[in-house]
């Protein structure tokens, strides 16, 4: 069994910040992440040298270069599977499984895109906006391809700028939120000029693409793969030919592990105090788990969690944290989902992609438990990570429980007694 003073789960900005500051106090810190390298979704594919023109590449380099000198032990490509006993997490990677015992635990598991069903959303060529960006980072060629971006949230315009720089022809950016909300949100950034400049930079790279508010996808169509989308915009209906549709409705936190550990959830996020400690003693949460607020919030909350877990004072970071929290709340208000989106799927629209469950099969169910029992909705490979938020929006169903394994795992990982788990290797 591996042992540490502080275990950090998630090597995005919040997790990297937390691990570094905790280790710099002399604590033994293990950092676990399921990606092959640190950086999370926002810094995917970034180089530690900082020698790229990507946004915030210098910040990533600075954070990444603090980990090894501080003595952080990094377990990359490693997934958290279970909680076999108190203060022990079971992890798995390609080499096997291990149990990691800890005194303090920091969760920085980030967020994922929220998907809402609409006719045609299962066609090849339709994916999340962030998912499309990740595929391009992994080598998907988009030069000359026609791309539509739709849904909600600032990610849309950031992805549009990224794809434009890689030669894609962005046919339009369609935001469901009304113009009035976005104006109020932008006005609230007057004292955060860096964020205004960042947004302006993204828009500068997409000036040739229309940006429409109060607009959303009604239908995606094509012969075997995506060829066009039908958009409702400004009260009118228009058809746009495209090769790819990136469609995501803002972000939702990855709450599976916090729920398993008994952390209280409030308003869709983990409830924490001023030191980032959750309702579960000795468990801290940082970043998108406590509110979708971007890079600055993730970094300051990570630092607070790391210092608090190491027993150090955090009061000097309170002002930065409060500013980041206000921004997160304004972001949620600006991109709140409108009721009209519930009317988009028709009776034959698939809601649960894993189990091919259509809307008509769910409409008479009382709750998510009934839906599972009668249709297997939420019981497929993704374990409700896609359809769960969709049914929460469509029907008001809330997640009732989380059970291990959190992710698909080797049977040997599940069957190995806690004391006898073979240790996975760590890089320090």
GROMACS .gro file of C-alpha atoms in nm:
model
  428
    1UNK     CA    1   0.000   0.000   0.000
    2UNK     CA    2   0.123   0.348  -0.087
    3UNK     CA    3   0.101   0.614   0.183
    4UNK     CA    4   0.110   0.993   0.179
    5UNK     CA    5   0.024   1.293   0.388
    6UNK     CA    6  -0.180   1.458   0.112
    7UNK     CA    7  -0.339   1.282  -0.185
    8UNK     CA    8  -0.454   1.506  -0.471
    9UNK     CA    9  -0.692   1.369  -0.734
   10UNK     CA   10  -0.688   1.562  -1.061
   11UNK     CA   11  -0.383   1.724  -1.221
   12UNK     CA   12  -0.552   2.022  -1.382
   13UNK     CA   13  -0.475   2.377  -1.266
   14UNK     CA   14  -0.639   2.333  -0.923
   15UNK     CA   15  -0.472   1.999  -0.855
   16UNK     CA   16  -0.131   2.115  -0.974
   17UNK     CA   17  -0.150   2.425  -0.754
   18UNK     CA   18  -0.266   2.225  -0.452
   19UNK     CA   19   0.000   1.954  -0.490
   20UNK     CA   20   0.284   2.202  -0.531
   21UNK     CA   21   0.207   2.421  -0.230
   22UNK     CA   22   0.137   2.122  -0.004
   23UNK     CA   23   0.462   1.951  -0.104
   24UNK     CA   24   0.660   2.273  -0.055
   25UNK     CA   25   0.564   2.263   0.313
   26UNK     CA   26   0.746   1.929   0.346
   27UNK     CA   27   0.442   1.701   0.323
   28UNK     CA   28   0.456   1.383   0.116
   29UNK     CA   29   0.215   1.445  -0.172
   30UNK     CA   30   0.086   1.204  -0.438
   31UNK     CA   31  -0.092   1.351  -0.740
   32UNK     CA   32  -0.321   1.118  -0.936
   33UNK     CA   33  -0.466   1.190  -1.280
   34UNK     CA   34  -0.622   0.976  -1.550
   35UNK     CA   35  -0.459   1.167  -1.836
   36UNK     CA   36  -0.111   1.079  -1.967
   37UNK     CA   37   0.025   1.418  -1.857
   38UNK     CA   38  -0.069   1.693  -1.614
   39UNK     CA   39  -0.263   2.000  -1.725
   40UNK     CA   40  -0.624   1.886  -1.726
   41UNK     CA   41  -0.859   1.981  -2.006
   42UNK     CA   42  -0.759   2.347  -2.022
   43UNK     CA   43  -0.386   2.274  -2.058
   44UNK     CA   44  -0.412   1.952  -2.260
   45UNK     CA   45  -0.106   1.907  -2.480
   46UNK     CA   46   0.086   2.202  -2.335
   47UNK     CA   47   0.465   2.181  -2.303
   48UNK     CA   48   0.650   2.242  -1.976
   49UNK     CA   49   0.894   2.461  -2.167
   50UNK     CA   50   0.612   2.709  -2.221
   51UNK     CA   51   0.728   2.750  -2.580
   52UNK     CA   52   0.386   2.769  -2.742
   53UNK     CA   53   0.149   3.046  -2.839
   54UNK     CA   54  -0.138   2.881  -2.654
   55UNK     CA   55  -0.331   3.090  -2.398
   56UNK     CA   56  -0.170   3.079  -2.052
   57UNK     CA   57   0.115   2.853  -2.168
   58UNK     CA   58   0.359   3.045  -1.946
   59UNK     CA   59   0.133   2.989  -1.645
   60UNK     CA   60   0.119   2.616  -1.717
   61UNK     CA   61   0.496   2.597  -1.748
   62UNK     CA   62   0.541   2.777  -1.415
   63UNK     CA   63   0.300   2.545  -1.237
   64UNK     CA   64   0.433   2.226  -1.396
   65UNK     CA   65   0.793   2.312  -1.318
   66UNK     CA   66   0.714   2.342  -0.945
   67UNK     CA   67   0.594   1.983  -0.907
   68UNK     CA   68   0.918   1.782  -0.931
   69UNK     CA   69   1.140   2.014  -0.721
   70UNK     CA   70   0.872   2.008  -0.451
   71UNK     CA   71   0.884   1.628  -0.446
   72UNK     CA   72   0.533   1.562  -0.577
   73UNK     CA   73   0.489   1.198  -0.679
   74UNK     CA   74   0.286   1.187  -1.000
   75UNK     CA   75   0.068   0.894  -1.099
   76UNK     CA   76  -0.035   0.971  -1.458
   77UNK     CA   77  -0.278   0.759  -1.657
   78UNK     CA   78  -0.425   0.645  -1.327
   79UNK     CA   79  -0.796   0.625  -1.246
   80UNK     CA   80  -0.965   0.628  -0.906
   81UNK     CA   81  -1.190   0.323  -0.886
   82UNK     CA   82  -1.312   0.276  -0.531
   83UNK     CA   83  -1.295   0.367  -0.163
   84UNK     CA   84  -1.211   0.027  -0.007
   85UNK     CA   85  -1.186   0.172   0.344
   86UNK     CA   86  -1.172   0.511   0.514
   87UNK     CA   87  -0.872   0.722   0.413
   88UNK     CA   88  -0.780   0.481   0.133
   89UNK     CA   89  -0.850   0.516  -0.239
   90UNK     CA   90  -0.804   0.234  -0.486
   91UNK     CA   91  -0.647   0.339  -0.815
   92UNK     CA   92  -0.578   0.155  -1.139
   93UNK     CA   93  -0.352   0.207  -1.439
   94UNK     CA   94  -0.214  -0.009  -1.720
   95UNK     CA   95   0.039  -0.164  -1.479
   96UNK     CA   96  -0.219  -0.279  -1.225
   97UNK     CA   97  -0.387  -0.143  -0.917
   98UNK     CA   98  -0.284   0.007  -0.586
   99UNK     CA   99  -0.436   0.132  -0.266
  100UNK     CA  100  -0.324   0.478  -0.157
  101UNK     CA  101  -0.363   0.571   0.208
  102UNK     CA  102  -0.379   0.941   0.296
  103UNK     CA  103  -0.419   1.175   0.590
  104UNK     CA  104  -0.574   1.455   0.384
  105UNK     CA  105  -0.744   1.436   0.047
  106UNK     CA  106  -0.785   1.714  -0.211
  107UNK     CA  107  -1.032   1.659  -0.494
  108UNK     CA  108  -0.979   1.862  -0.810
  109UNK     CA  109  -1.159   1.643  -1.062
  110UNK     CA  110  -1.272   1.930  -1.281
  111UNK     CA  111  -1.575   1.946  -1.504
  112UNK     CA  112  -1.715   1.812  -1.827
  113UNK     CA  113  -1.945   1.947  -2.094
  114UNK     CA  114  -2.319   1.921  -2.047
  115UNK     CA  115  -2.497   1.765  -2.343
  116UNK     CA  116  -2.866   1.806  -2.415
  117UNK     CA  117  -3.037   1.576  -2.664
  118UNK     CA  118  -3.183   1.694  -2.993
  119UNK     CA  119  -3.284   1.503  -3.307
  120UNK     CA  120  -2.969   1.390  -3.487
  121UNK     CA  121  -2.724   1.446  -3.201
  122UNK     CA  122  -2.593   1.089  -3.233
  123UNK     CA  123  -2.478   1.136  -3.592
  124UNK     CA  124  -2.104   1.101  -3.663
  125UNK     CA  125  -1.962   1.452  -3.680
  126UNK     CA  126  -2.164   1.578  -3.383
  127UNK     CA  127  -1.966   1.616  -3.061
  128UNK     CA  128  -1.908   1.849  -2.771
  129UNK     CA  129  -1.736   2.179  -2.841
  130UNK     CA  130  -1.458   2.094  -2.600
  131UNK     CA  131  -1.449   1.739  -2.733
  132UNK     CA  132  -1.395   1.868  -3.084
  133UNK     CA  133  -1.110   2.089  -2.964
  134UNK     CA  134  -0.953   1.792  -2.783
  135UNK     CA  135  -0.970   1.581  -3.098
  136UNK     CA  136  -0.803   1.855  -3.300
  137UNK     CA  137  -0.530   1.876  -3.037
  138UNK     CA  138  -0.489   1.499  -3.078
  139UNK     CA  139  -0.445   1.532  -3.454
  140UNK     CA  140  -0.789   1.554  -3.617
  141UNK     CA  141  -0.743   1.767  -3.932
  142UNK     CA  142  -0.995   2.052  -3.958
  143UNK     CA  143  -0.831   2.277  -4.214
  144UNK     CA  144  -1.097   2.371  -4.467
  145UNK     CA  145  -1.374   2.194  -4.273
  146UNK     CA  146  -1.703   2.372  -4.208
  147UNK     CA  147  -1.776   2.385  -3.835
  148UNK     CA  148  -2.079   2.505  -3.640
  149UNK     CA  149  -2.046   2.573  -3.268
  150UNK     CA  150  -2.362   2.586  -3.058
  151UNK     CA  151  -2.490   2.554  -2.704
  152UNK     CA  152  -2.390   2.785  -2.423
  153UNK     CA  153  -2.093   2.926  -2.235
  154UNK     CA  154  -1.765   3.104  -2.302
  155UNK     CA  155  -1.610   2.777  -2.419
  156UNK     CA  156  -1.787   2.818  -2.754
  157UNK     CA  157  -1.597   3.128  -2.860
  158UNK     CA  158  -1.267   2.997  -2.718
  159UNK     CA  159  -1.304   2.679  -2.925
  160UNK     CA  160  -1.408   2.881  -3.230
  161UNK     CA  161  -1.086   3.083  -3.204
  162UNK     CA  162  -0.877   2.769  -3.165
  163UNK     CA  163  -1.036   2.598  -3.466
  164UNK     CA  164  -1.004   2.913  -3.677
  165UNK     CA  165  -0.631   2.924  -3.603
  166UNK     CA  166  -0.612   2.566  -3.731
  167UNK     CA  167  -0.777   2.647  -4.060
  168UNK     CA  168  -1.139   2.551  -3.990
  169UNK     CA  169  -1.417   2.754  -4.147
  170UNK     CA  170  -1.644   2.841  -3.852
  171UNK     CA  171  -1.991   2.881  -4.003
  172UNK     CA  172  -2.140   3.038  -3.693
  173UNK     CA  173  -2.141   3.049  -3.313
  174UNK     CA  174  -2.491   3.004  -3.172
  175UNK     CA  175  -2.540   3.088  -2.804
  176UNK     CA  176  -2.870   3.004  -2.633
  177UNK     CA  177  -2.840   3.279  -2.374
  178UNK     CA  178  -3.011   3.610  -2.458
  179UNK     CA  179  -2.808   3.916  -2.551
  180UNK     CA  180  -2.927   4.110  -2.244
  181UNK     CA  181  -2.772   3.854  -2.006
  182UNK     CA  182  -2.441   3.863  -2.188
  183UNK     CA  183  -2.433   4.243  -2.173
  184UNK     CA  184  -2.485   4.236  -1.797
  185UNK     CA  185  -2.216   3.972  -1.760
  186UNK     CA  186  -1.969   4.171  -1.970
  187UNK     CA  187  -2.041   4.489  -1.775
  188UNK     CA  188  -1.954   4.303  -1.457
  189UNK     CA  189  -1.604   4.238  -1.593
  190UNK     CA  190  -1.509   4.605  -1.600
  191UNK     CA  191  -1.283   4.553  -1.299
  192UNK     CA  192  -1.132   4.236  -1.449
  193UNK     CA  193  -0.969   4.374  -1.765
  194UNK     CA  194  -0.762   4.058  -1.821
  195UNK     CA  195  -1.079   3.855  -1.874
  196UNK     CA  196  -1.222   4.121  -2.106
  197UNK     CA  197  -0.902   4.122  -2.309
  198UNK     CA  198  -0.903   3.743  -2.331
  199UNK     CA  199  -1.259   3.740  -2.459
  200UNK     CA  200  -1.180   4.017  -2.707
  201UNK     CA  201  -0.881   3.819  -2.832
  202UNK     CA  202  -1.098   3.513  -2.898
  203UNK     CA  203  -1.353   3.725  -3.083
  204UNK     CA  204  -1.078   3.888  -3.289
  205UNK     CA  205  -0.988   3.545  -3.426
  206UNK     CA  206  -1.351   3.476  -3.519
  207UNK     CA  207  -1.465   3.808  -3.670
  208UNK     CA  208  -1.553   3.635  -3.996
  209UNK     CA  209  -1.798   3.408  -3.812
  210UNK     CA  210  -2.145   3.519  -3.706
  211UNK     CA  211  -2.210   3.519  -3.329
  212UNK     CA  212  -2.581   3.486  -3.258
  213UNK     CA  213  -2.753   3.495  -2.919
  214UNK     CA  214  -3.092   3.339  -2.833
  215UNK     CA  215  -3.004   3.069  -3.084
  216UNK     CA  216  -2.988   2.691  -3.061
  217UNK     CA  217  -2.977   2.373  -3.269
  218UNK     CA  218  -3.315   2.219  -3.345
  219UNK     CA  219  -3.198   1.929  -3.560
  220UNK     CA  220  -2.886   1.775  -3.711
  221UNK     CA  221  -2.916   1.581  -4.033
  222UNK     CA  222  -2.723   1.395  -4.296
  223UNK     CA  223  -2.693   1.066  -4.482
  224UNK     CA  224  -2.500   0.849  -4.239
  225UNK     CA  225  -2.301   1.141  -4.097
  226UNK     CA  226  -2.351   1.508  -4.027
  227UNK     CA  227  -2.416   1.727  -4.332
  228UNK     CA  228  -2.627   2.014  -4.197
  229UNK     CA  229  -2.785   2.159  -3.885
  230UNK     CA  230  -3.113   2.342  -3.843
  231UNK     CA  231  -3.083   2.645  -3.616
  232UNK     CA  232  -3.348   2.857  -3.448
  233UNK     CA  233  -3.208   3.208  -3.428
  234UNK     CA  234  -3.387   3.535  -3.367
  235UNK     CA  235  -3.727   3.371  -3.413
  236UNK     CA  236  -3.630   3.238  -3.756
  237UNK     CA  237  -3.525   2.890  -3.870
  238UNK     CA  238  -3.217   2.845  -4.090
  239UNK     CA  239  -3.022   2.550  -4.222
  240UNK     CA  240  -2.642   2.557  -4.215
  241UNK     CA  241  -2.428   2.309  -4.408
  242UNK     CA  242  -2.135   2.179  -4.204
  243UNK     CA  243  -1.890   1.894  -4.155
  244UNK     CA  244  -1.871   1.916  -3.776
  245UNK     CA  245  -2.099   2.042  -3.501
  246UNK     CA  246  -1.949   2.119  -3.161
  247UNK     CA  247  -2.240   2.149  -2.921
  248UNK     CA  248  -2.215   2.175  -2.543
  249UNK     CA  249  -2.423   2.361  -2.285
  250UNK     CA  250  -2.165   2.508  -2.048
  251UNK     CA  251  -1.989   2.281  -1.795
  252UNK     CA  252  -2.092   2.063  -1.503
  253UNK     CA  253  -1.861   1.941  -1.225
  254UNK     CA  254  -1.746   1.580  -1.198
  255UNK     CA  255  -1.920   1.501  -0.871
  256UNK     CA  256  -1.898   1.122  -0.872
  257UNK     CA  257  -1.599   1.093  -0.638
  258UNK     CA  258  -1.713   1.367  -0.396
  259UNK     CA  259  -2.055   1.199  -0.374
  260UNK     CA  260  -1.896   0.860  -0.305
  261UNK     CA  261  -1.693   1.016  -0.025
  262UNK     CA  262  -1.997   1.176   0.134
  263UNK     CA  263  -1.929   1.541   0.048
  264UNK     CA  264  -2.243   1.755   0.071
  265UNK     CA  265  -2.367   1.899  -0.259
  266UNK     CA  266  -2.544   2.234  -0.270
  267UNK     CA  267  -2.676   2.405  -0.582
  268UNK     CA  268  -2.502   2.153  -0.806
  269UNK     CA  269  -2.156   2.201  -0.652
  270UNK     CA  270  -1.961   2.067  -0.354
  271UNK     CA  271  -2.021   2.283  -0.049
  272UNK     CA  272  -1.694   2.403   0.106
  273UNK     CA  273  -1.583   2.645   0.375
  274UNK     CA  274  -1.327   2.925   0.348
  275UNK     CA  275  -1.041   2.672   0.353
  276UNK     CA  276  -1.199   2.460   0.075
  277UNK     CA  277  -1.283   2.183   0.322
  278UNK     CA  278  -1.599   1.994   0.237
  279UNK     CA  279  -1.855   1.859   0.483
  280UNK     CA  280  -1.645   1.539   0.499
  281UNK     CA  281  -1.363   1.586   0.749
  282UNK     CA  282  -1.016   1.603   0.596
  283UNK     CA  283  -1.147   1.622   0.238
  284UNK     CA  284  -1.093   1.945   0.043
  285UNK     CA  285  -1.236   2.035  -0.297
  286UNK     CA  286  -1.108   2.296  -0.541
  287UNK     CA  287  -1.171   2.429  -0.889
  288UNK     CA  288  -1.480   2.346  -1.093
  289UNK     CA  289  -1.615   2.112  -0.824
  290UNK     CA  290  -1.711   2.417  -0.618
  291UNK     CA  291  -1.828   2.636  -0.907
  292UNK     CA  292  -1.745   2.684  -1.274
  293UNK     CA  293  -1.510   2.980  -1.268
  294UNK     CA  294  -1.215   2.918  -1.498
  295UNK     CA  295  -0.841   2.928  -1.447
  296UNK     CA  296  -0.803   3.199  -1.182
  297UNK     CA  297  -1.056   3.037  -0.950
  298UNK     CA  298  -0.901   2.693  -0.996
  299UNK     CA  299  -0.552   2.819  -0.911
  300UNK     CA  300  -0.641   3.018  -0.600
  301UNK     CA  301  -0.869   2.746  -0.463
  302UNK     CA  302  -0.600   2.487  -0.531
  303UNK     CA  303  -0.348   2.693  -0.338
  304UNK     CA  304  -0.589   2.736  -0.048
  305UNK     CA  305  -0.671   2.365  -0.037
  306UNK     CA  306  -0.304   2.267  -0.052
  307UNK     CA  307  -0.203   2.503   0.227
  308UNK     CA  308  -0.501   2.413   0.445
  309UNK     CA  309  -0.439   2.040   0.402
  310UNK     CA  310  -0.080   2.101   0.512
  311UNK     CA  311  -0.195   2.298   0.816
  312UNK     CA  312  -0.082   2.639   0.692
  313UNK     CA  313  -0.277   2.969   0.703
  314UNK     CA  314  -0.482   3.076   0.401
  315UNK     CA  315  -0.636   3.411   0.503
  316UNK     CA  316  -0.405   3.604   0.268
  317UNK     CA  317  -0.577   3.439  -0.029
  318UNK     CA  318  -0.934   3.523   0.076
  319UNK     CA  319  -0.973   3.832  -0.143
  320UNK     CA  320  -0.860   3.651  -0.458
  321UNK     CA  321  -1.094   3.364  -0.378
  322UNK     CA  322  -1.393   3.589  -0.316
  323UNK     CA  323  -1.338   3.768  -0.646
  324UNK     CA  324  -1.317   3.435  -0.829
  325UNK     CA  325  -1.635   3.310  -0.661
  326UNK     CA  326  -1.827   3.622  -0.768
  327UNK     CA  327  -1.714   3.566  -1.124
  328UNK     CA  328  -1.830   3.202  -1.111
  329UNK     CA  329  -2.174   3.301  -0.985
  330UNK     CA  330  -2.209   3.565  -1.256
  331UNK     CA  331  -2.104   3.307  -1.514
  332UNK     CA  332  -2.374   3.065  -1.400
  333UNK     CA  333  -2.637   3.337  -1.415
  334UNK     CA  334  -2.532   3.455  -1.760
  335UNK     CA  335  -2.542   3.110  -1.918
  336UNK     CA  336  -2.835   2.954  -1.731
  337UNK     CA  337  -3.033   2.724  -1.958
  338UNK     CA  338  -3.360   2.855  -2.099
  339UNK     CA  339  -3.681   2.653  -2.072
  340UNK     CA  340  -3.730   2.633  -2.451
  341UNK     CA  341  -3.446   2.383  -2.474
  342UNK     CA  342  -3.668   2.122  -2.309
  343UNK     CA  343  -3.897   2.125  -2.612
  344UNK     CA  344  -3.628   2.039  -2.868
  345UNK     CA  345  -3.614   1.658  -2.844
  346UNK     CA  346  -3.906   1.470  -2.998
  347UNK     CA  347  -4.043   1.136  -2.884
  348UNK     CA  348  -3.790   0.938  -3.089
  349UNK     CA  349  -3.483   1.134  -2.980
  350UNK     CA  350  -3.230   0.916  -2.799
  351UNK     CA  351  -3.161   1.048  -2.447
  352UNK     CA  352  -2.939   0.769  -2.311
  353UNK     CA  353  -2.688   0.688  -2.583
  354UNK     CA  354  -2.533   0.390  -2.403
  355UNK     CA  355  -2.862   0.201  -2.376
  356UNK     CA  356  -3.051   0.353  -2.673
  357UNK     CA  357  -3.327   0.492  -2.453
  358UNK     CA  358  -3.558   0.732  -2.632
  359UNK     CA  359  -3.749   1.026  -2.484
  360UNK     CA  360  -4.085   0.850  -2.523
  361UNK     CA  361  -3.962   0.570  -2.294
  362UNK     CA  362  -3.888   0.818  -2.014
  363UNK     CA  363  -4.180   1.057  -2.019
  364UNK     CA  364  -4.400   0.855  -1.782
  365UNK     CA  365  -4.128   0.770  -1.532
  366UNK     CA  366  -4.154   0.917  -1.182
  367UNK     CA  367  -3.780   0.955  -1.121
  368UNK     CA  368  -3.436   0.840  -1.226
  369UNK     CA  369  -3.466   0.518  -1.025
  370UNK     CA  370  -3.780   0.419  -1.214
  371UNK     CA  371  -3.605   0.501  -1.540
  372UNK     CA  372  -3.313   0.274  -1.450
  373UNK     CA  373  -3.538  -0.014  -1.348
  374UNK     CA  374  -3.758   0.001  -1.657
  375UNK     CA  375  -3.528   0.128  -1.934
  376UNK     CA  376  -3.165   0.100  -1.806
  377UNK     CA  377  -3.126   0.476  -1.862
  378UNK     CA  378  -2.802   0.577  -1.691
  379UNK     CA  379  -2.674   0.219  -1.651
  380UNK     CA  380  -2.446   0.203  -1.955
  381UNK     CA  381  -2.072   0.246  -1.989
  382UNK     CA  382  -2.073   0.617  -1.900
  383UNK     CA  383  -2.277   0.547  -1.584
  384UNK     CA  384  -2.506   0.842  -1.643
  385UNK     CA  385  -2.234   1.099  -1.701
  386UNK     CA  386  -2.403   1.207  -2.027
  387UNK     CA  387  -2.772   1.132  -1.980
  388UNK     CA  388  -2.779   1.215  -1.607
  389UNK     CA  389  -2.740   1.592  -1.649
  390UNK     CA  390  -2.975   1.579  -1.948
  391UNK     CA  391  -3.254   1.406  -1.754
  392UNK     CA  392  -3.193   1.640  -1.460
  393UNK     CA  393  -3.267   1.932  -1.693
  394UNK     CA  394  -3.551   1.767  -1.886
  395UNK     CA  395  -3.735   1.607  -1.594
  396UNK     CA  396  -3.580   1.747  -1.276
  397UNK     CA  397  -3.438   1.408  -1.174
  398UNK     CA  398  -3.148   1.423  -0.930
  399UNK     CA  399  -2.870   1.170  -0.883
  400UNK     CA  400  -2.967   0.938  -0.598
  401UNK     CA  401  -2.639   0.756  -0.535
  402UNK     CA  402  -2.292   0.677  -0.661
  403UNK     CA  403  -2.157   0.326  -0.637
  404UNK     CA  404  -1.812   0.186  -0.711
  405UNK     CA  405  -1.645   0.120  -0.941
  406UNK     CA  406  -1.645   0.481  -1.051
  407UNK     CA  407  -1.506   0.379  -1.391
  408UNK     CA  408  -1.482   0.048  -1.579
  409UNK     CA  409  -1.211  -0.156  -1.406
  410UNK     CA  410  -1.029  -0.486  -1.426
  411UNK     CA  411  -1.197  -0.759  -1.223
  412UNK     CA  412  -0.868  -0.817  -1.039
  413UNK     CA  413  -0.878  -0.456  -0.920
  414UNK     CA  414  -1.223  -0.507  -0.775
  415UNK     CA  415  -1.146  -0.846  -0.619
  416UNK     CA  416  -0.807  -0.770  -0.459
  417UNK     CA  417  -0.826  -0.736  -0.080
  418UNK     CA  418  -0.738  -0.388   0.041
  419UNK     CA  419  -0.422  -0.488   0.229
  420UNK     CA  420  -0.279  -0.686  -0.062
  421UNK     CA  421  -0.307  -0.441  -0.352
  422UNK     CA  422   0.010  -0.433  -0.562
  423UNK     CA  423   0.155  -0.081  -0.567
  424UNK     CA  424   0.156   0.115  -0.891
  425UNK     CA  425   0.475   0.304  -0.974
  426UNK     CA  426   0.496   0.675  -0.905
  427UNK     CA  427   0.714   0.936  -1.071
  428UNK     CA  428   0.873   1.190  -0.840
   0.00000   0.00000   0.00000
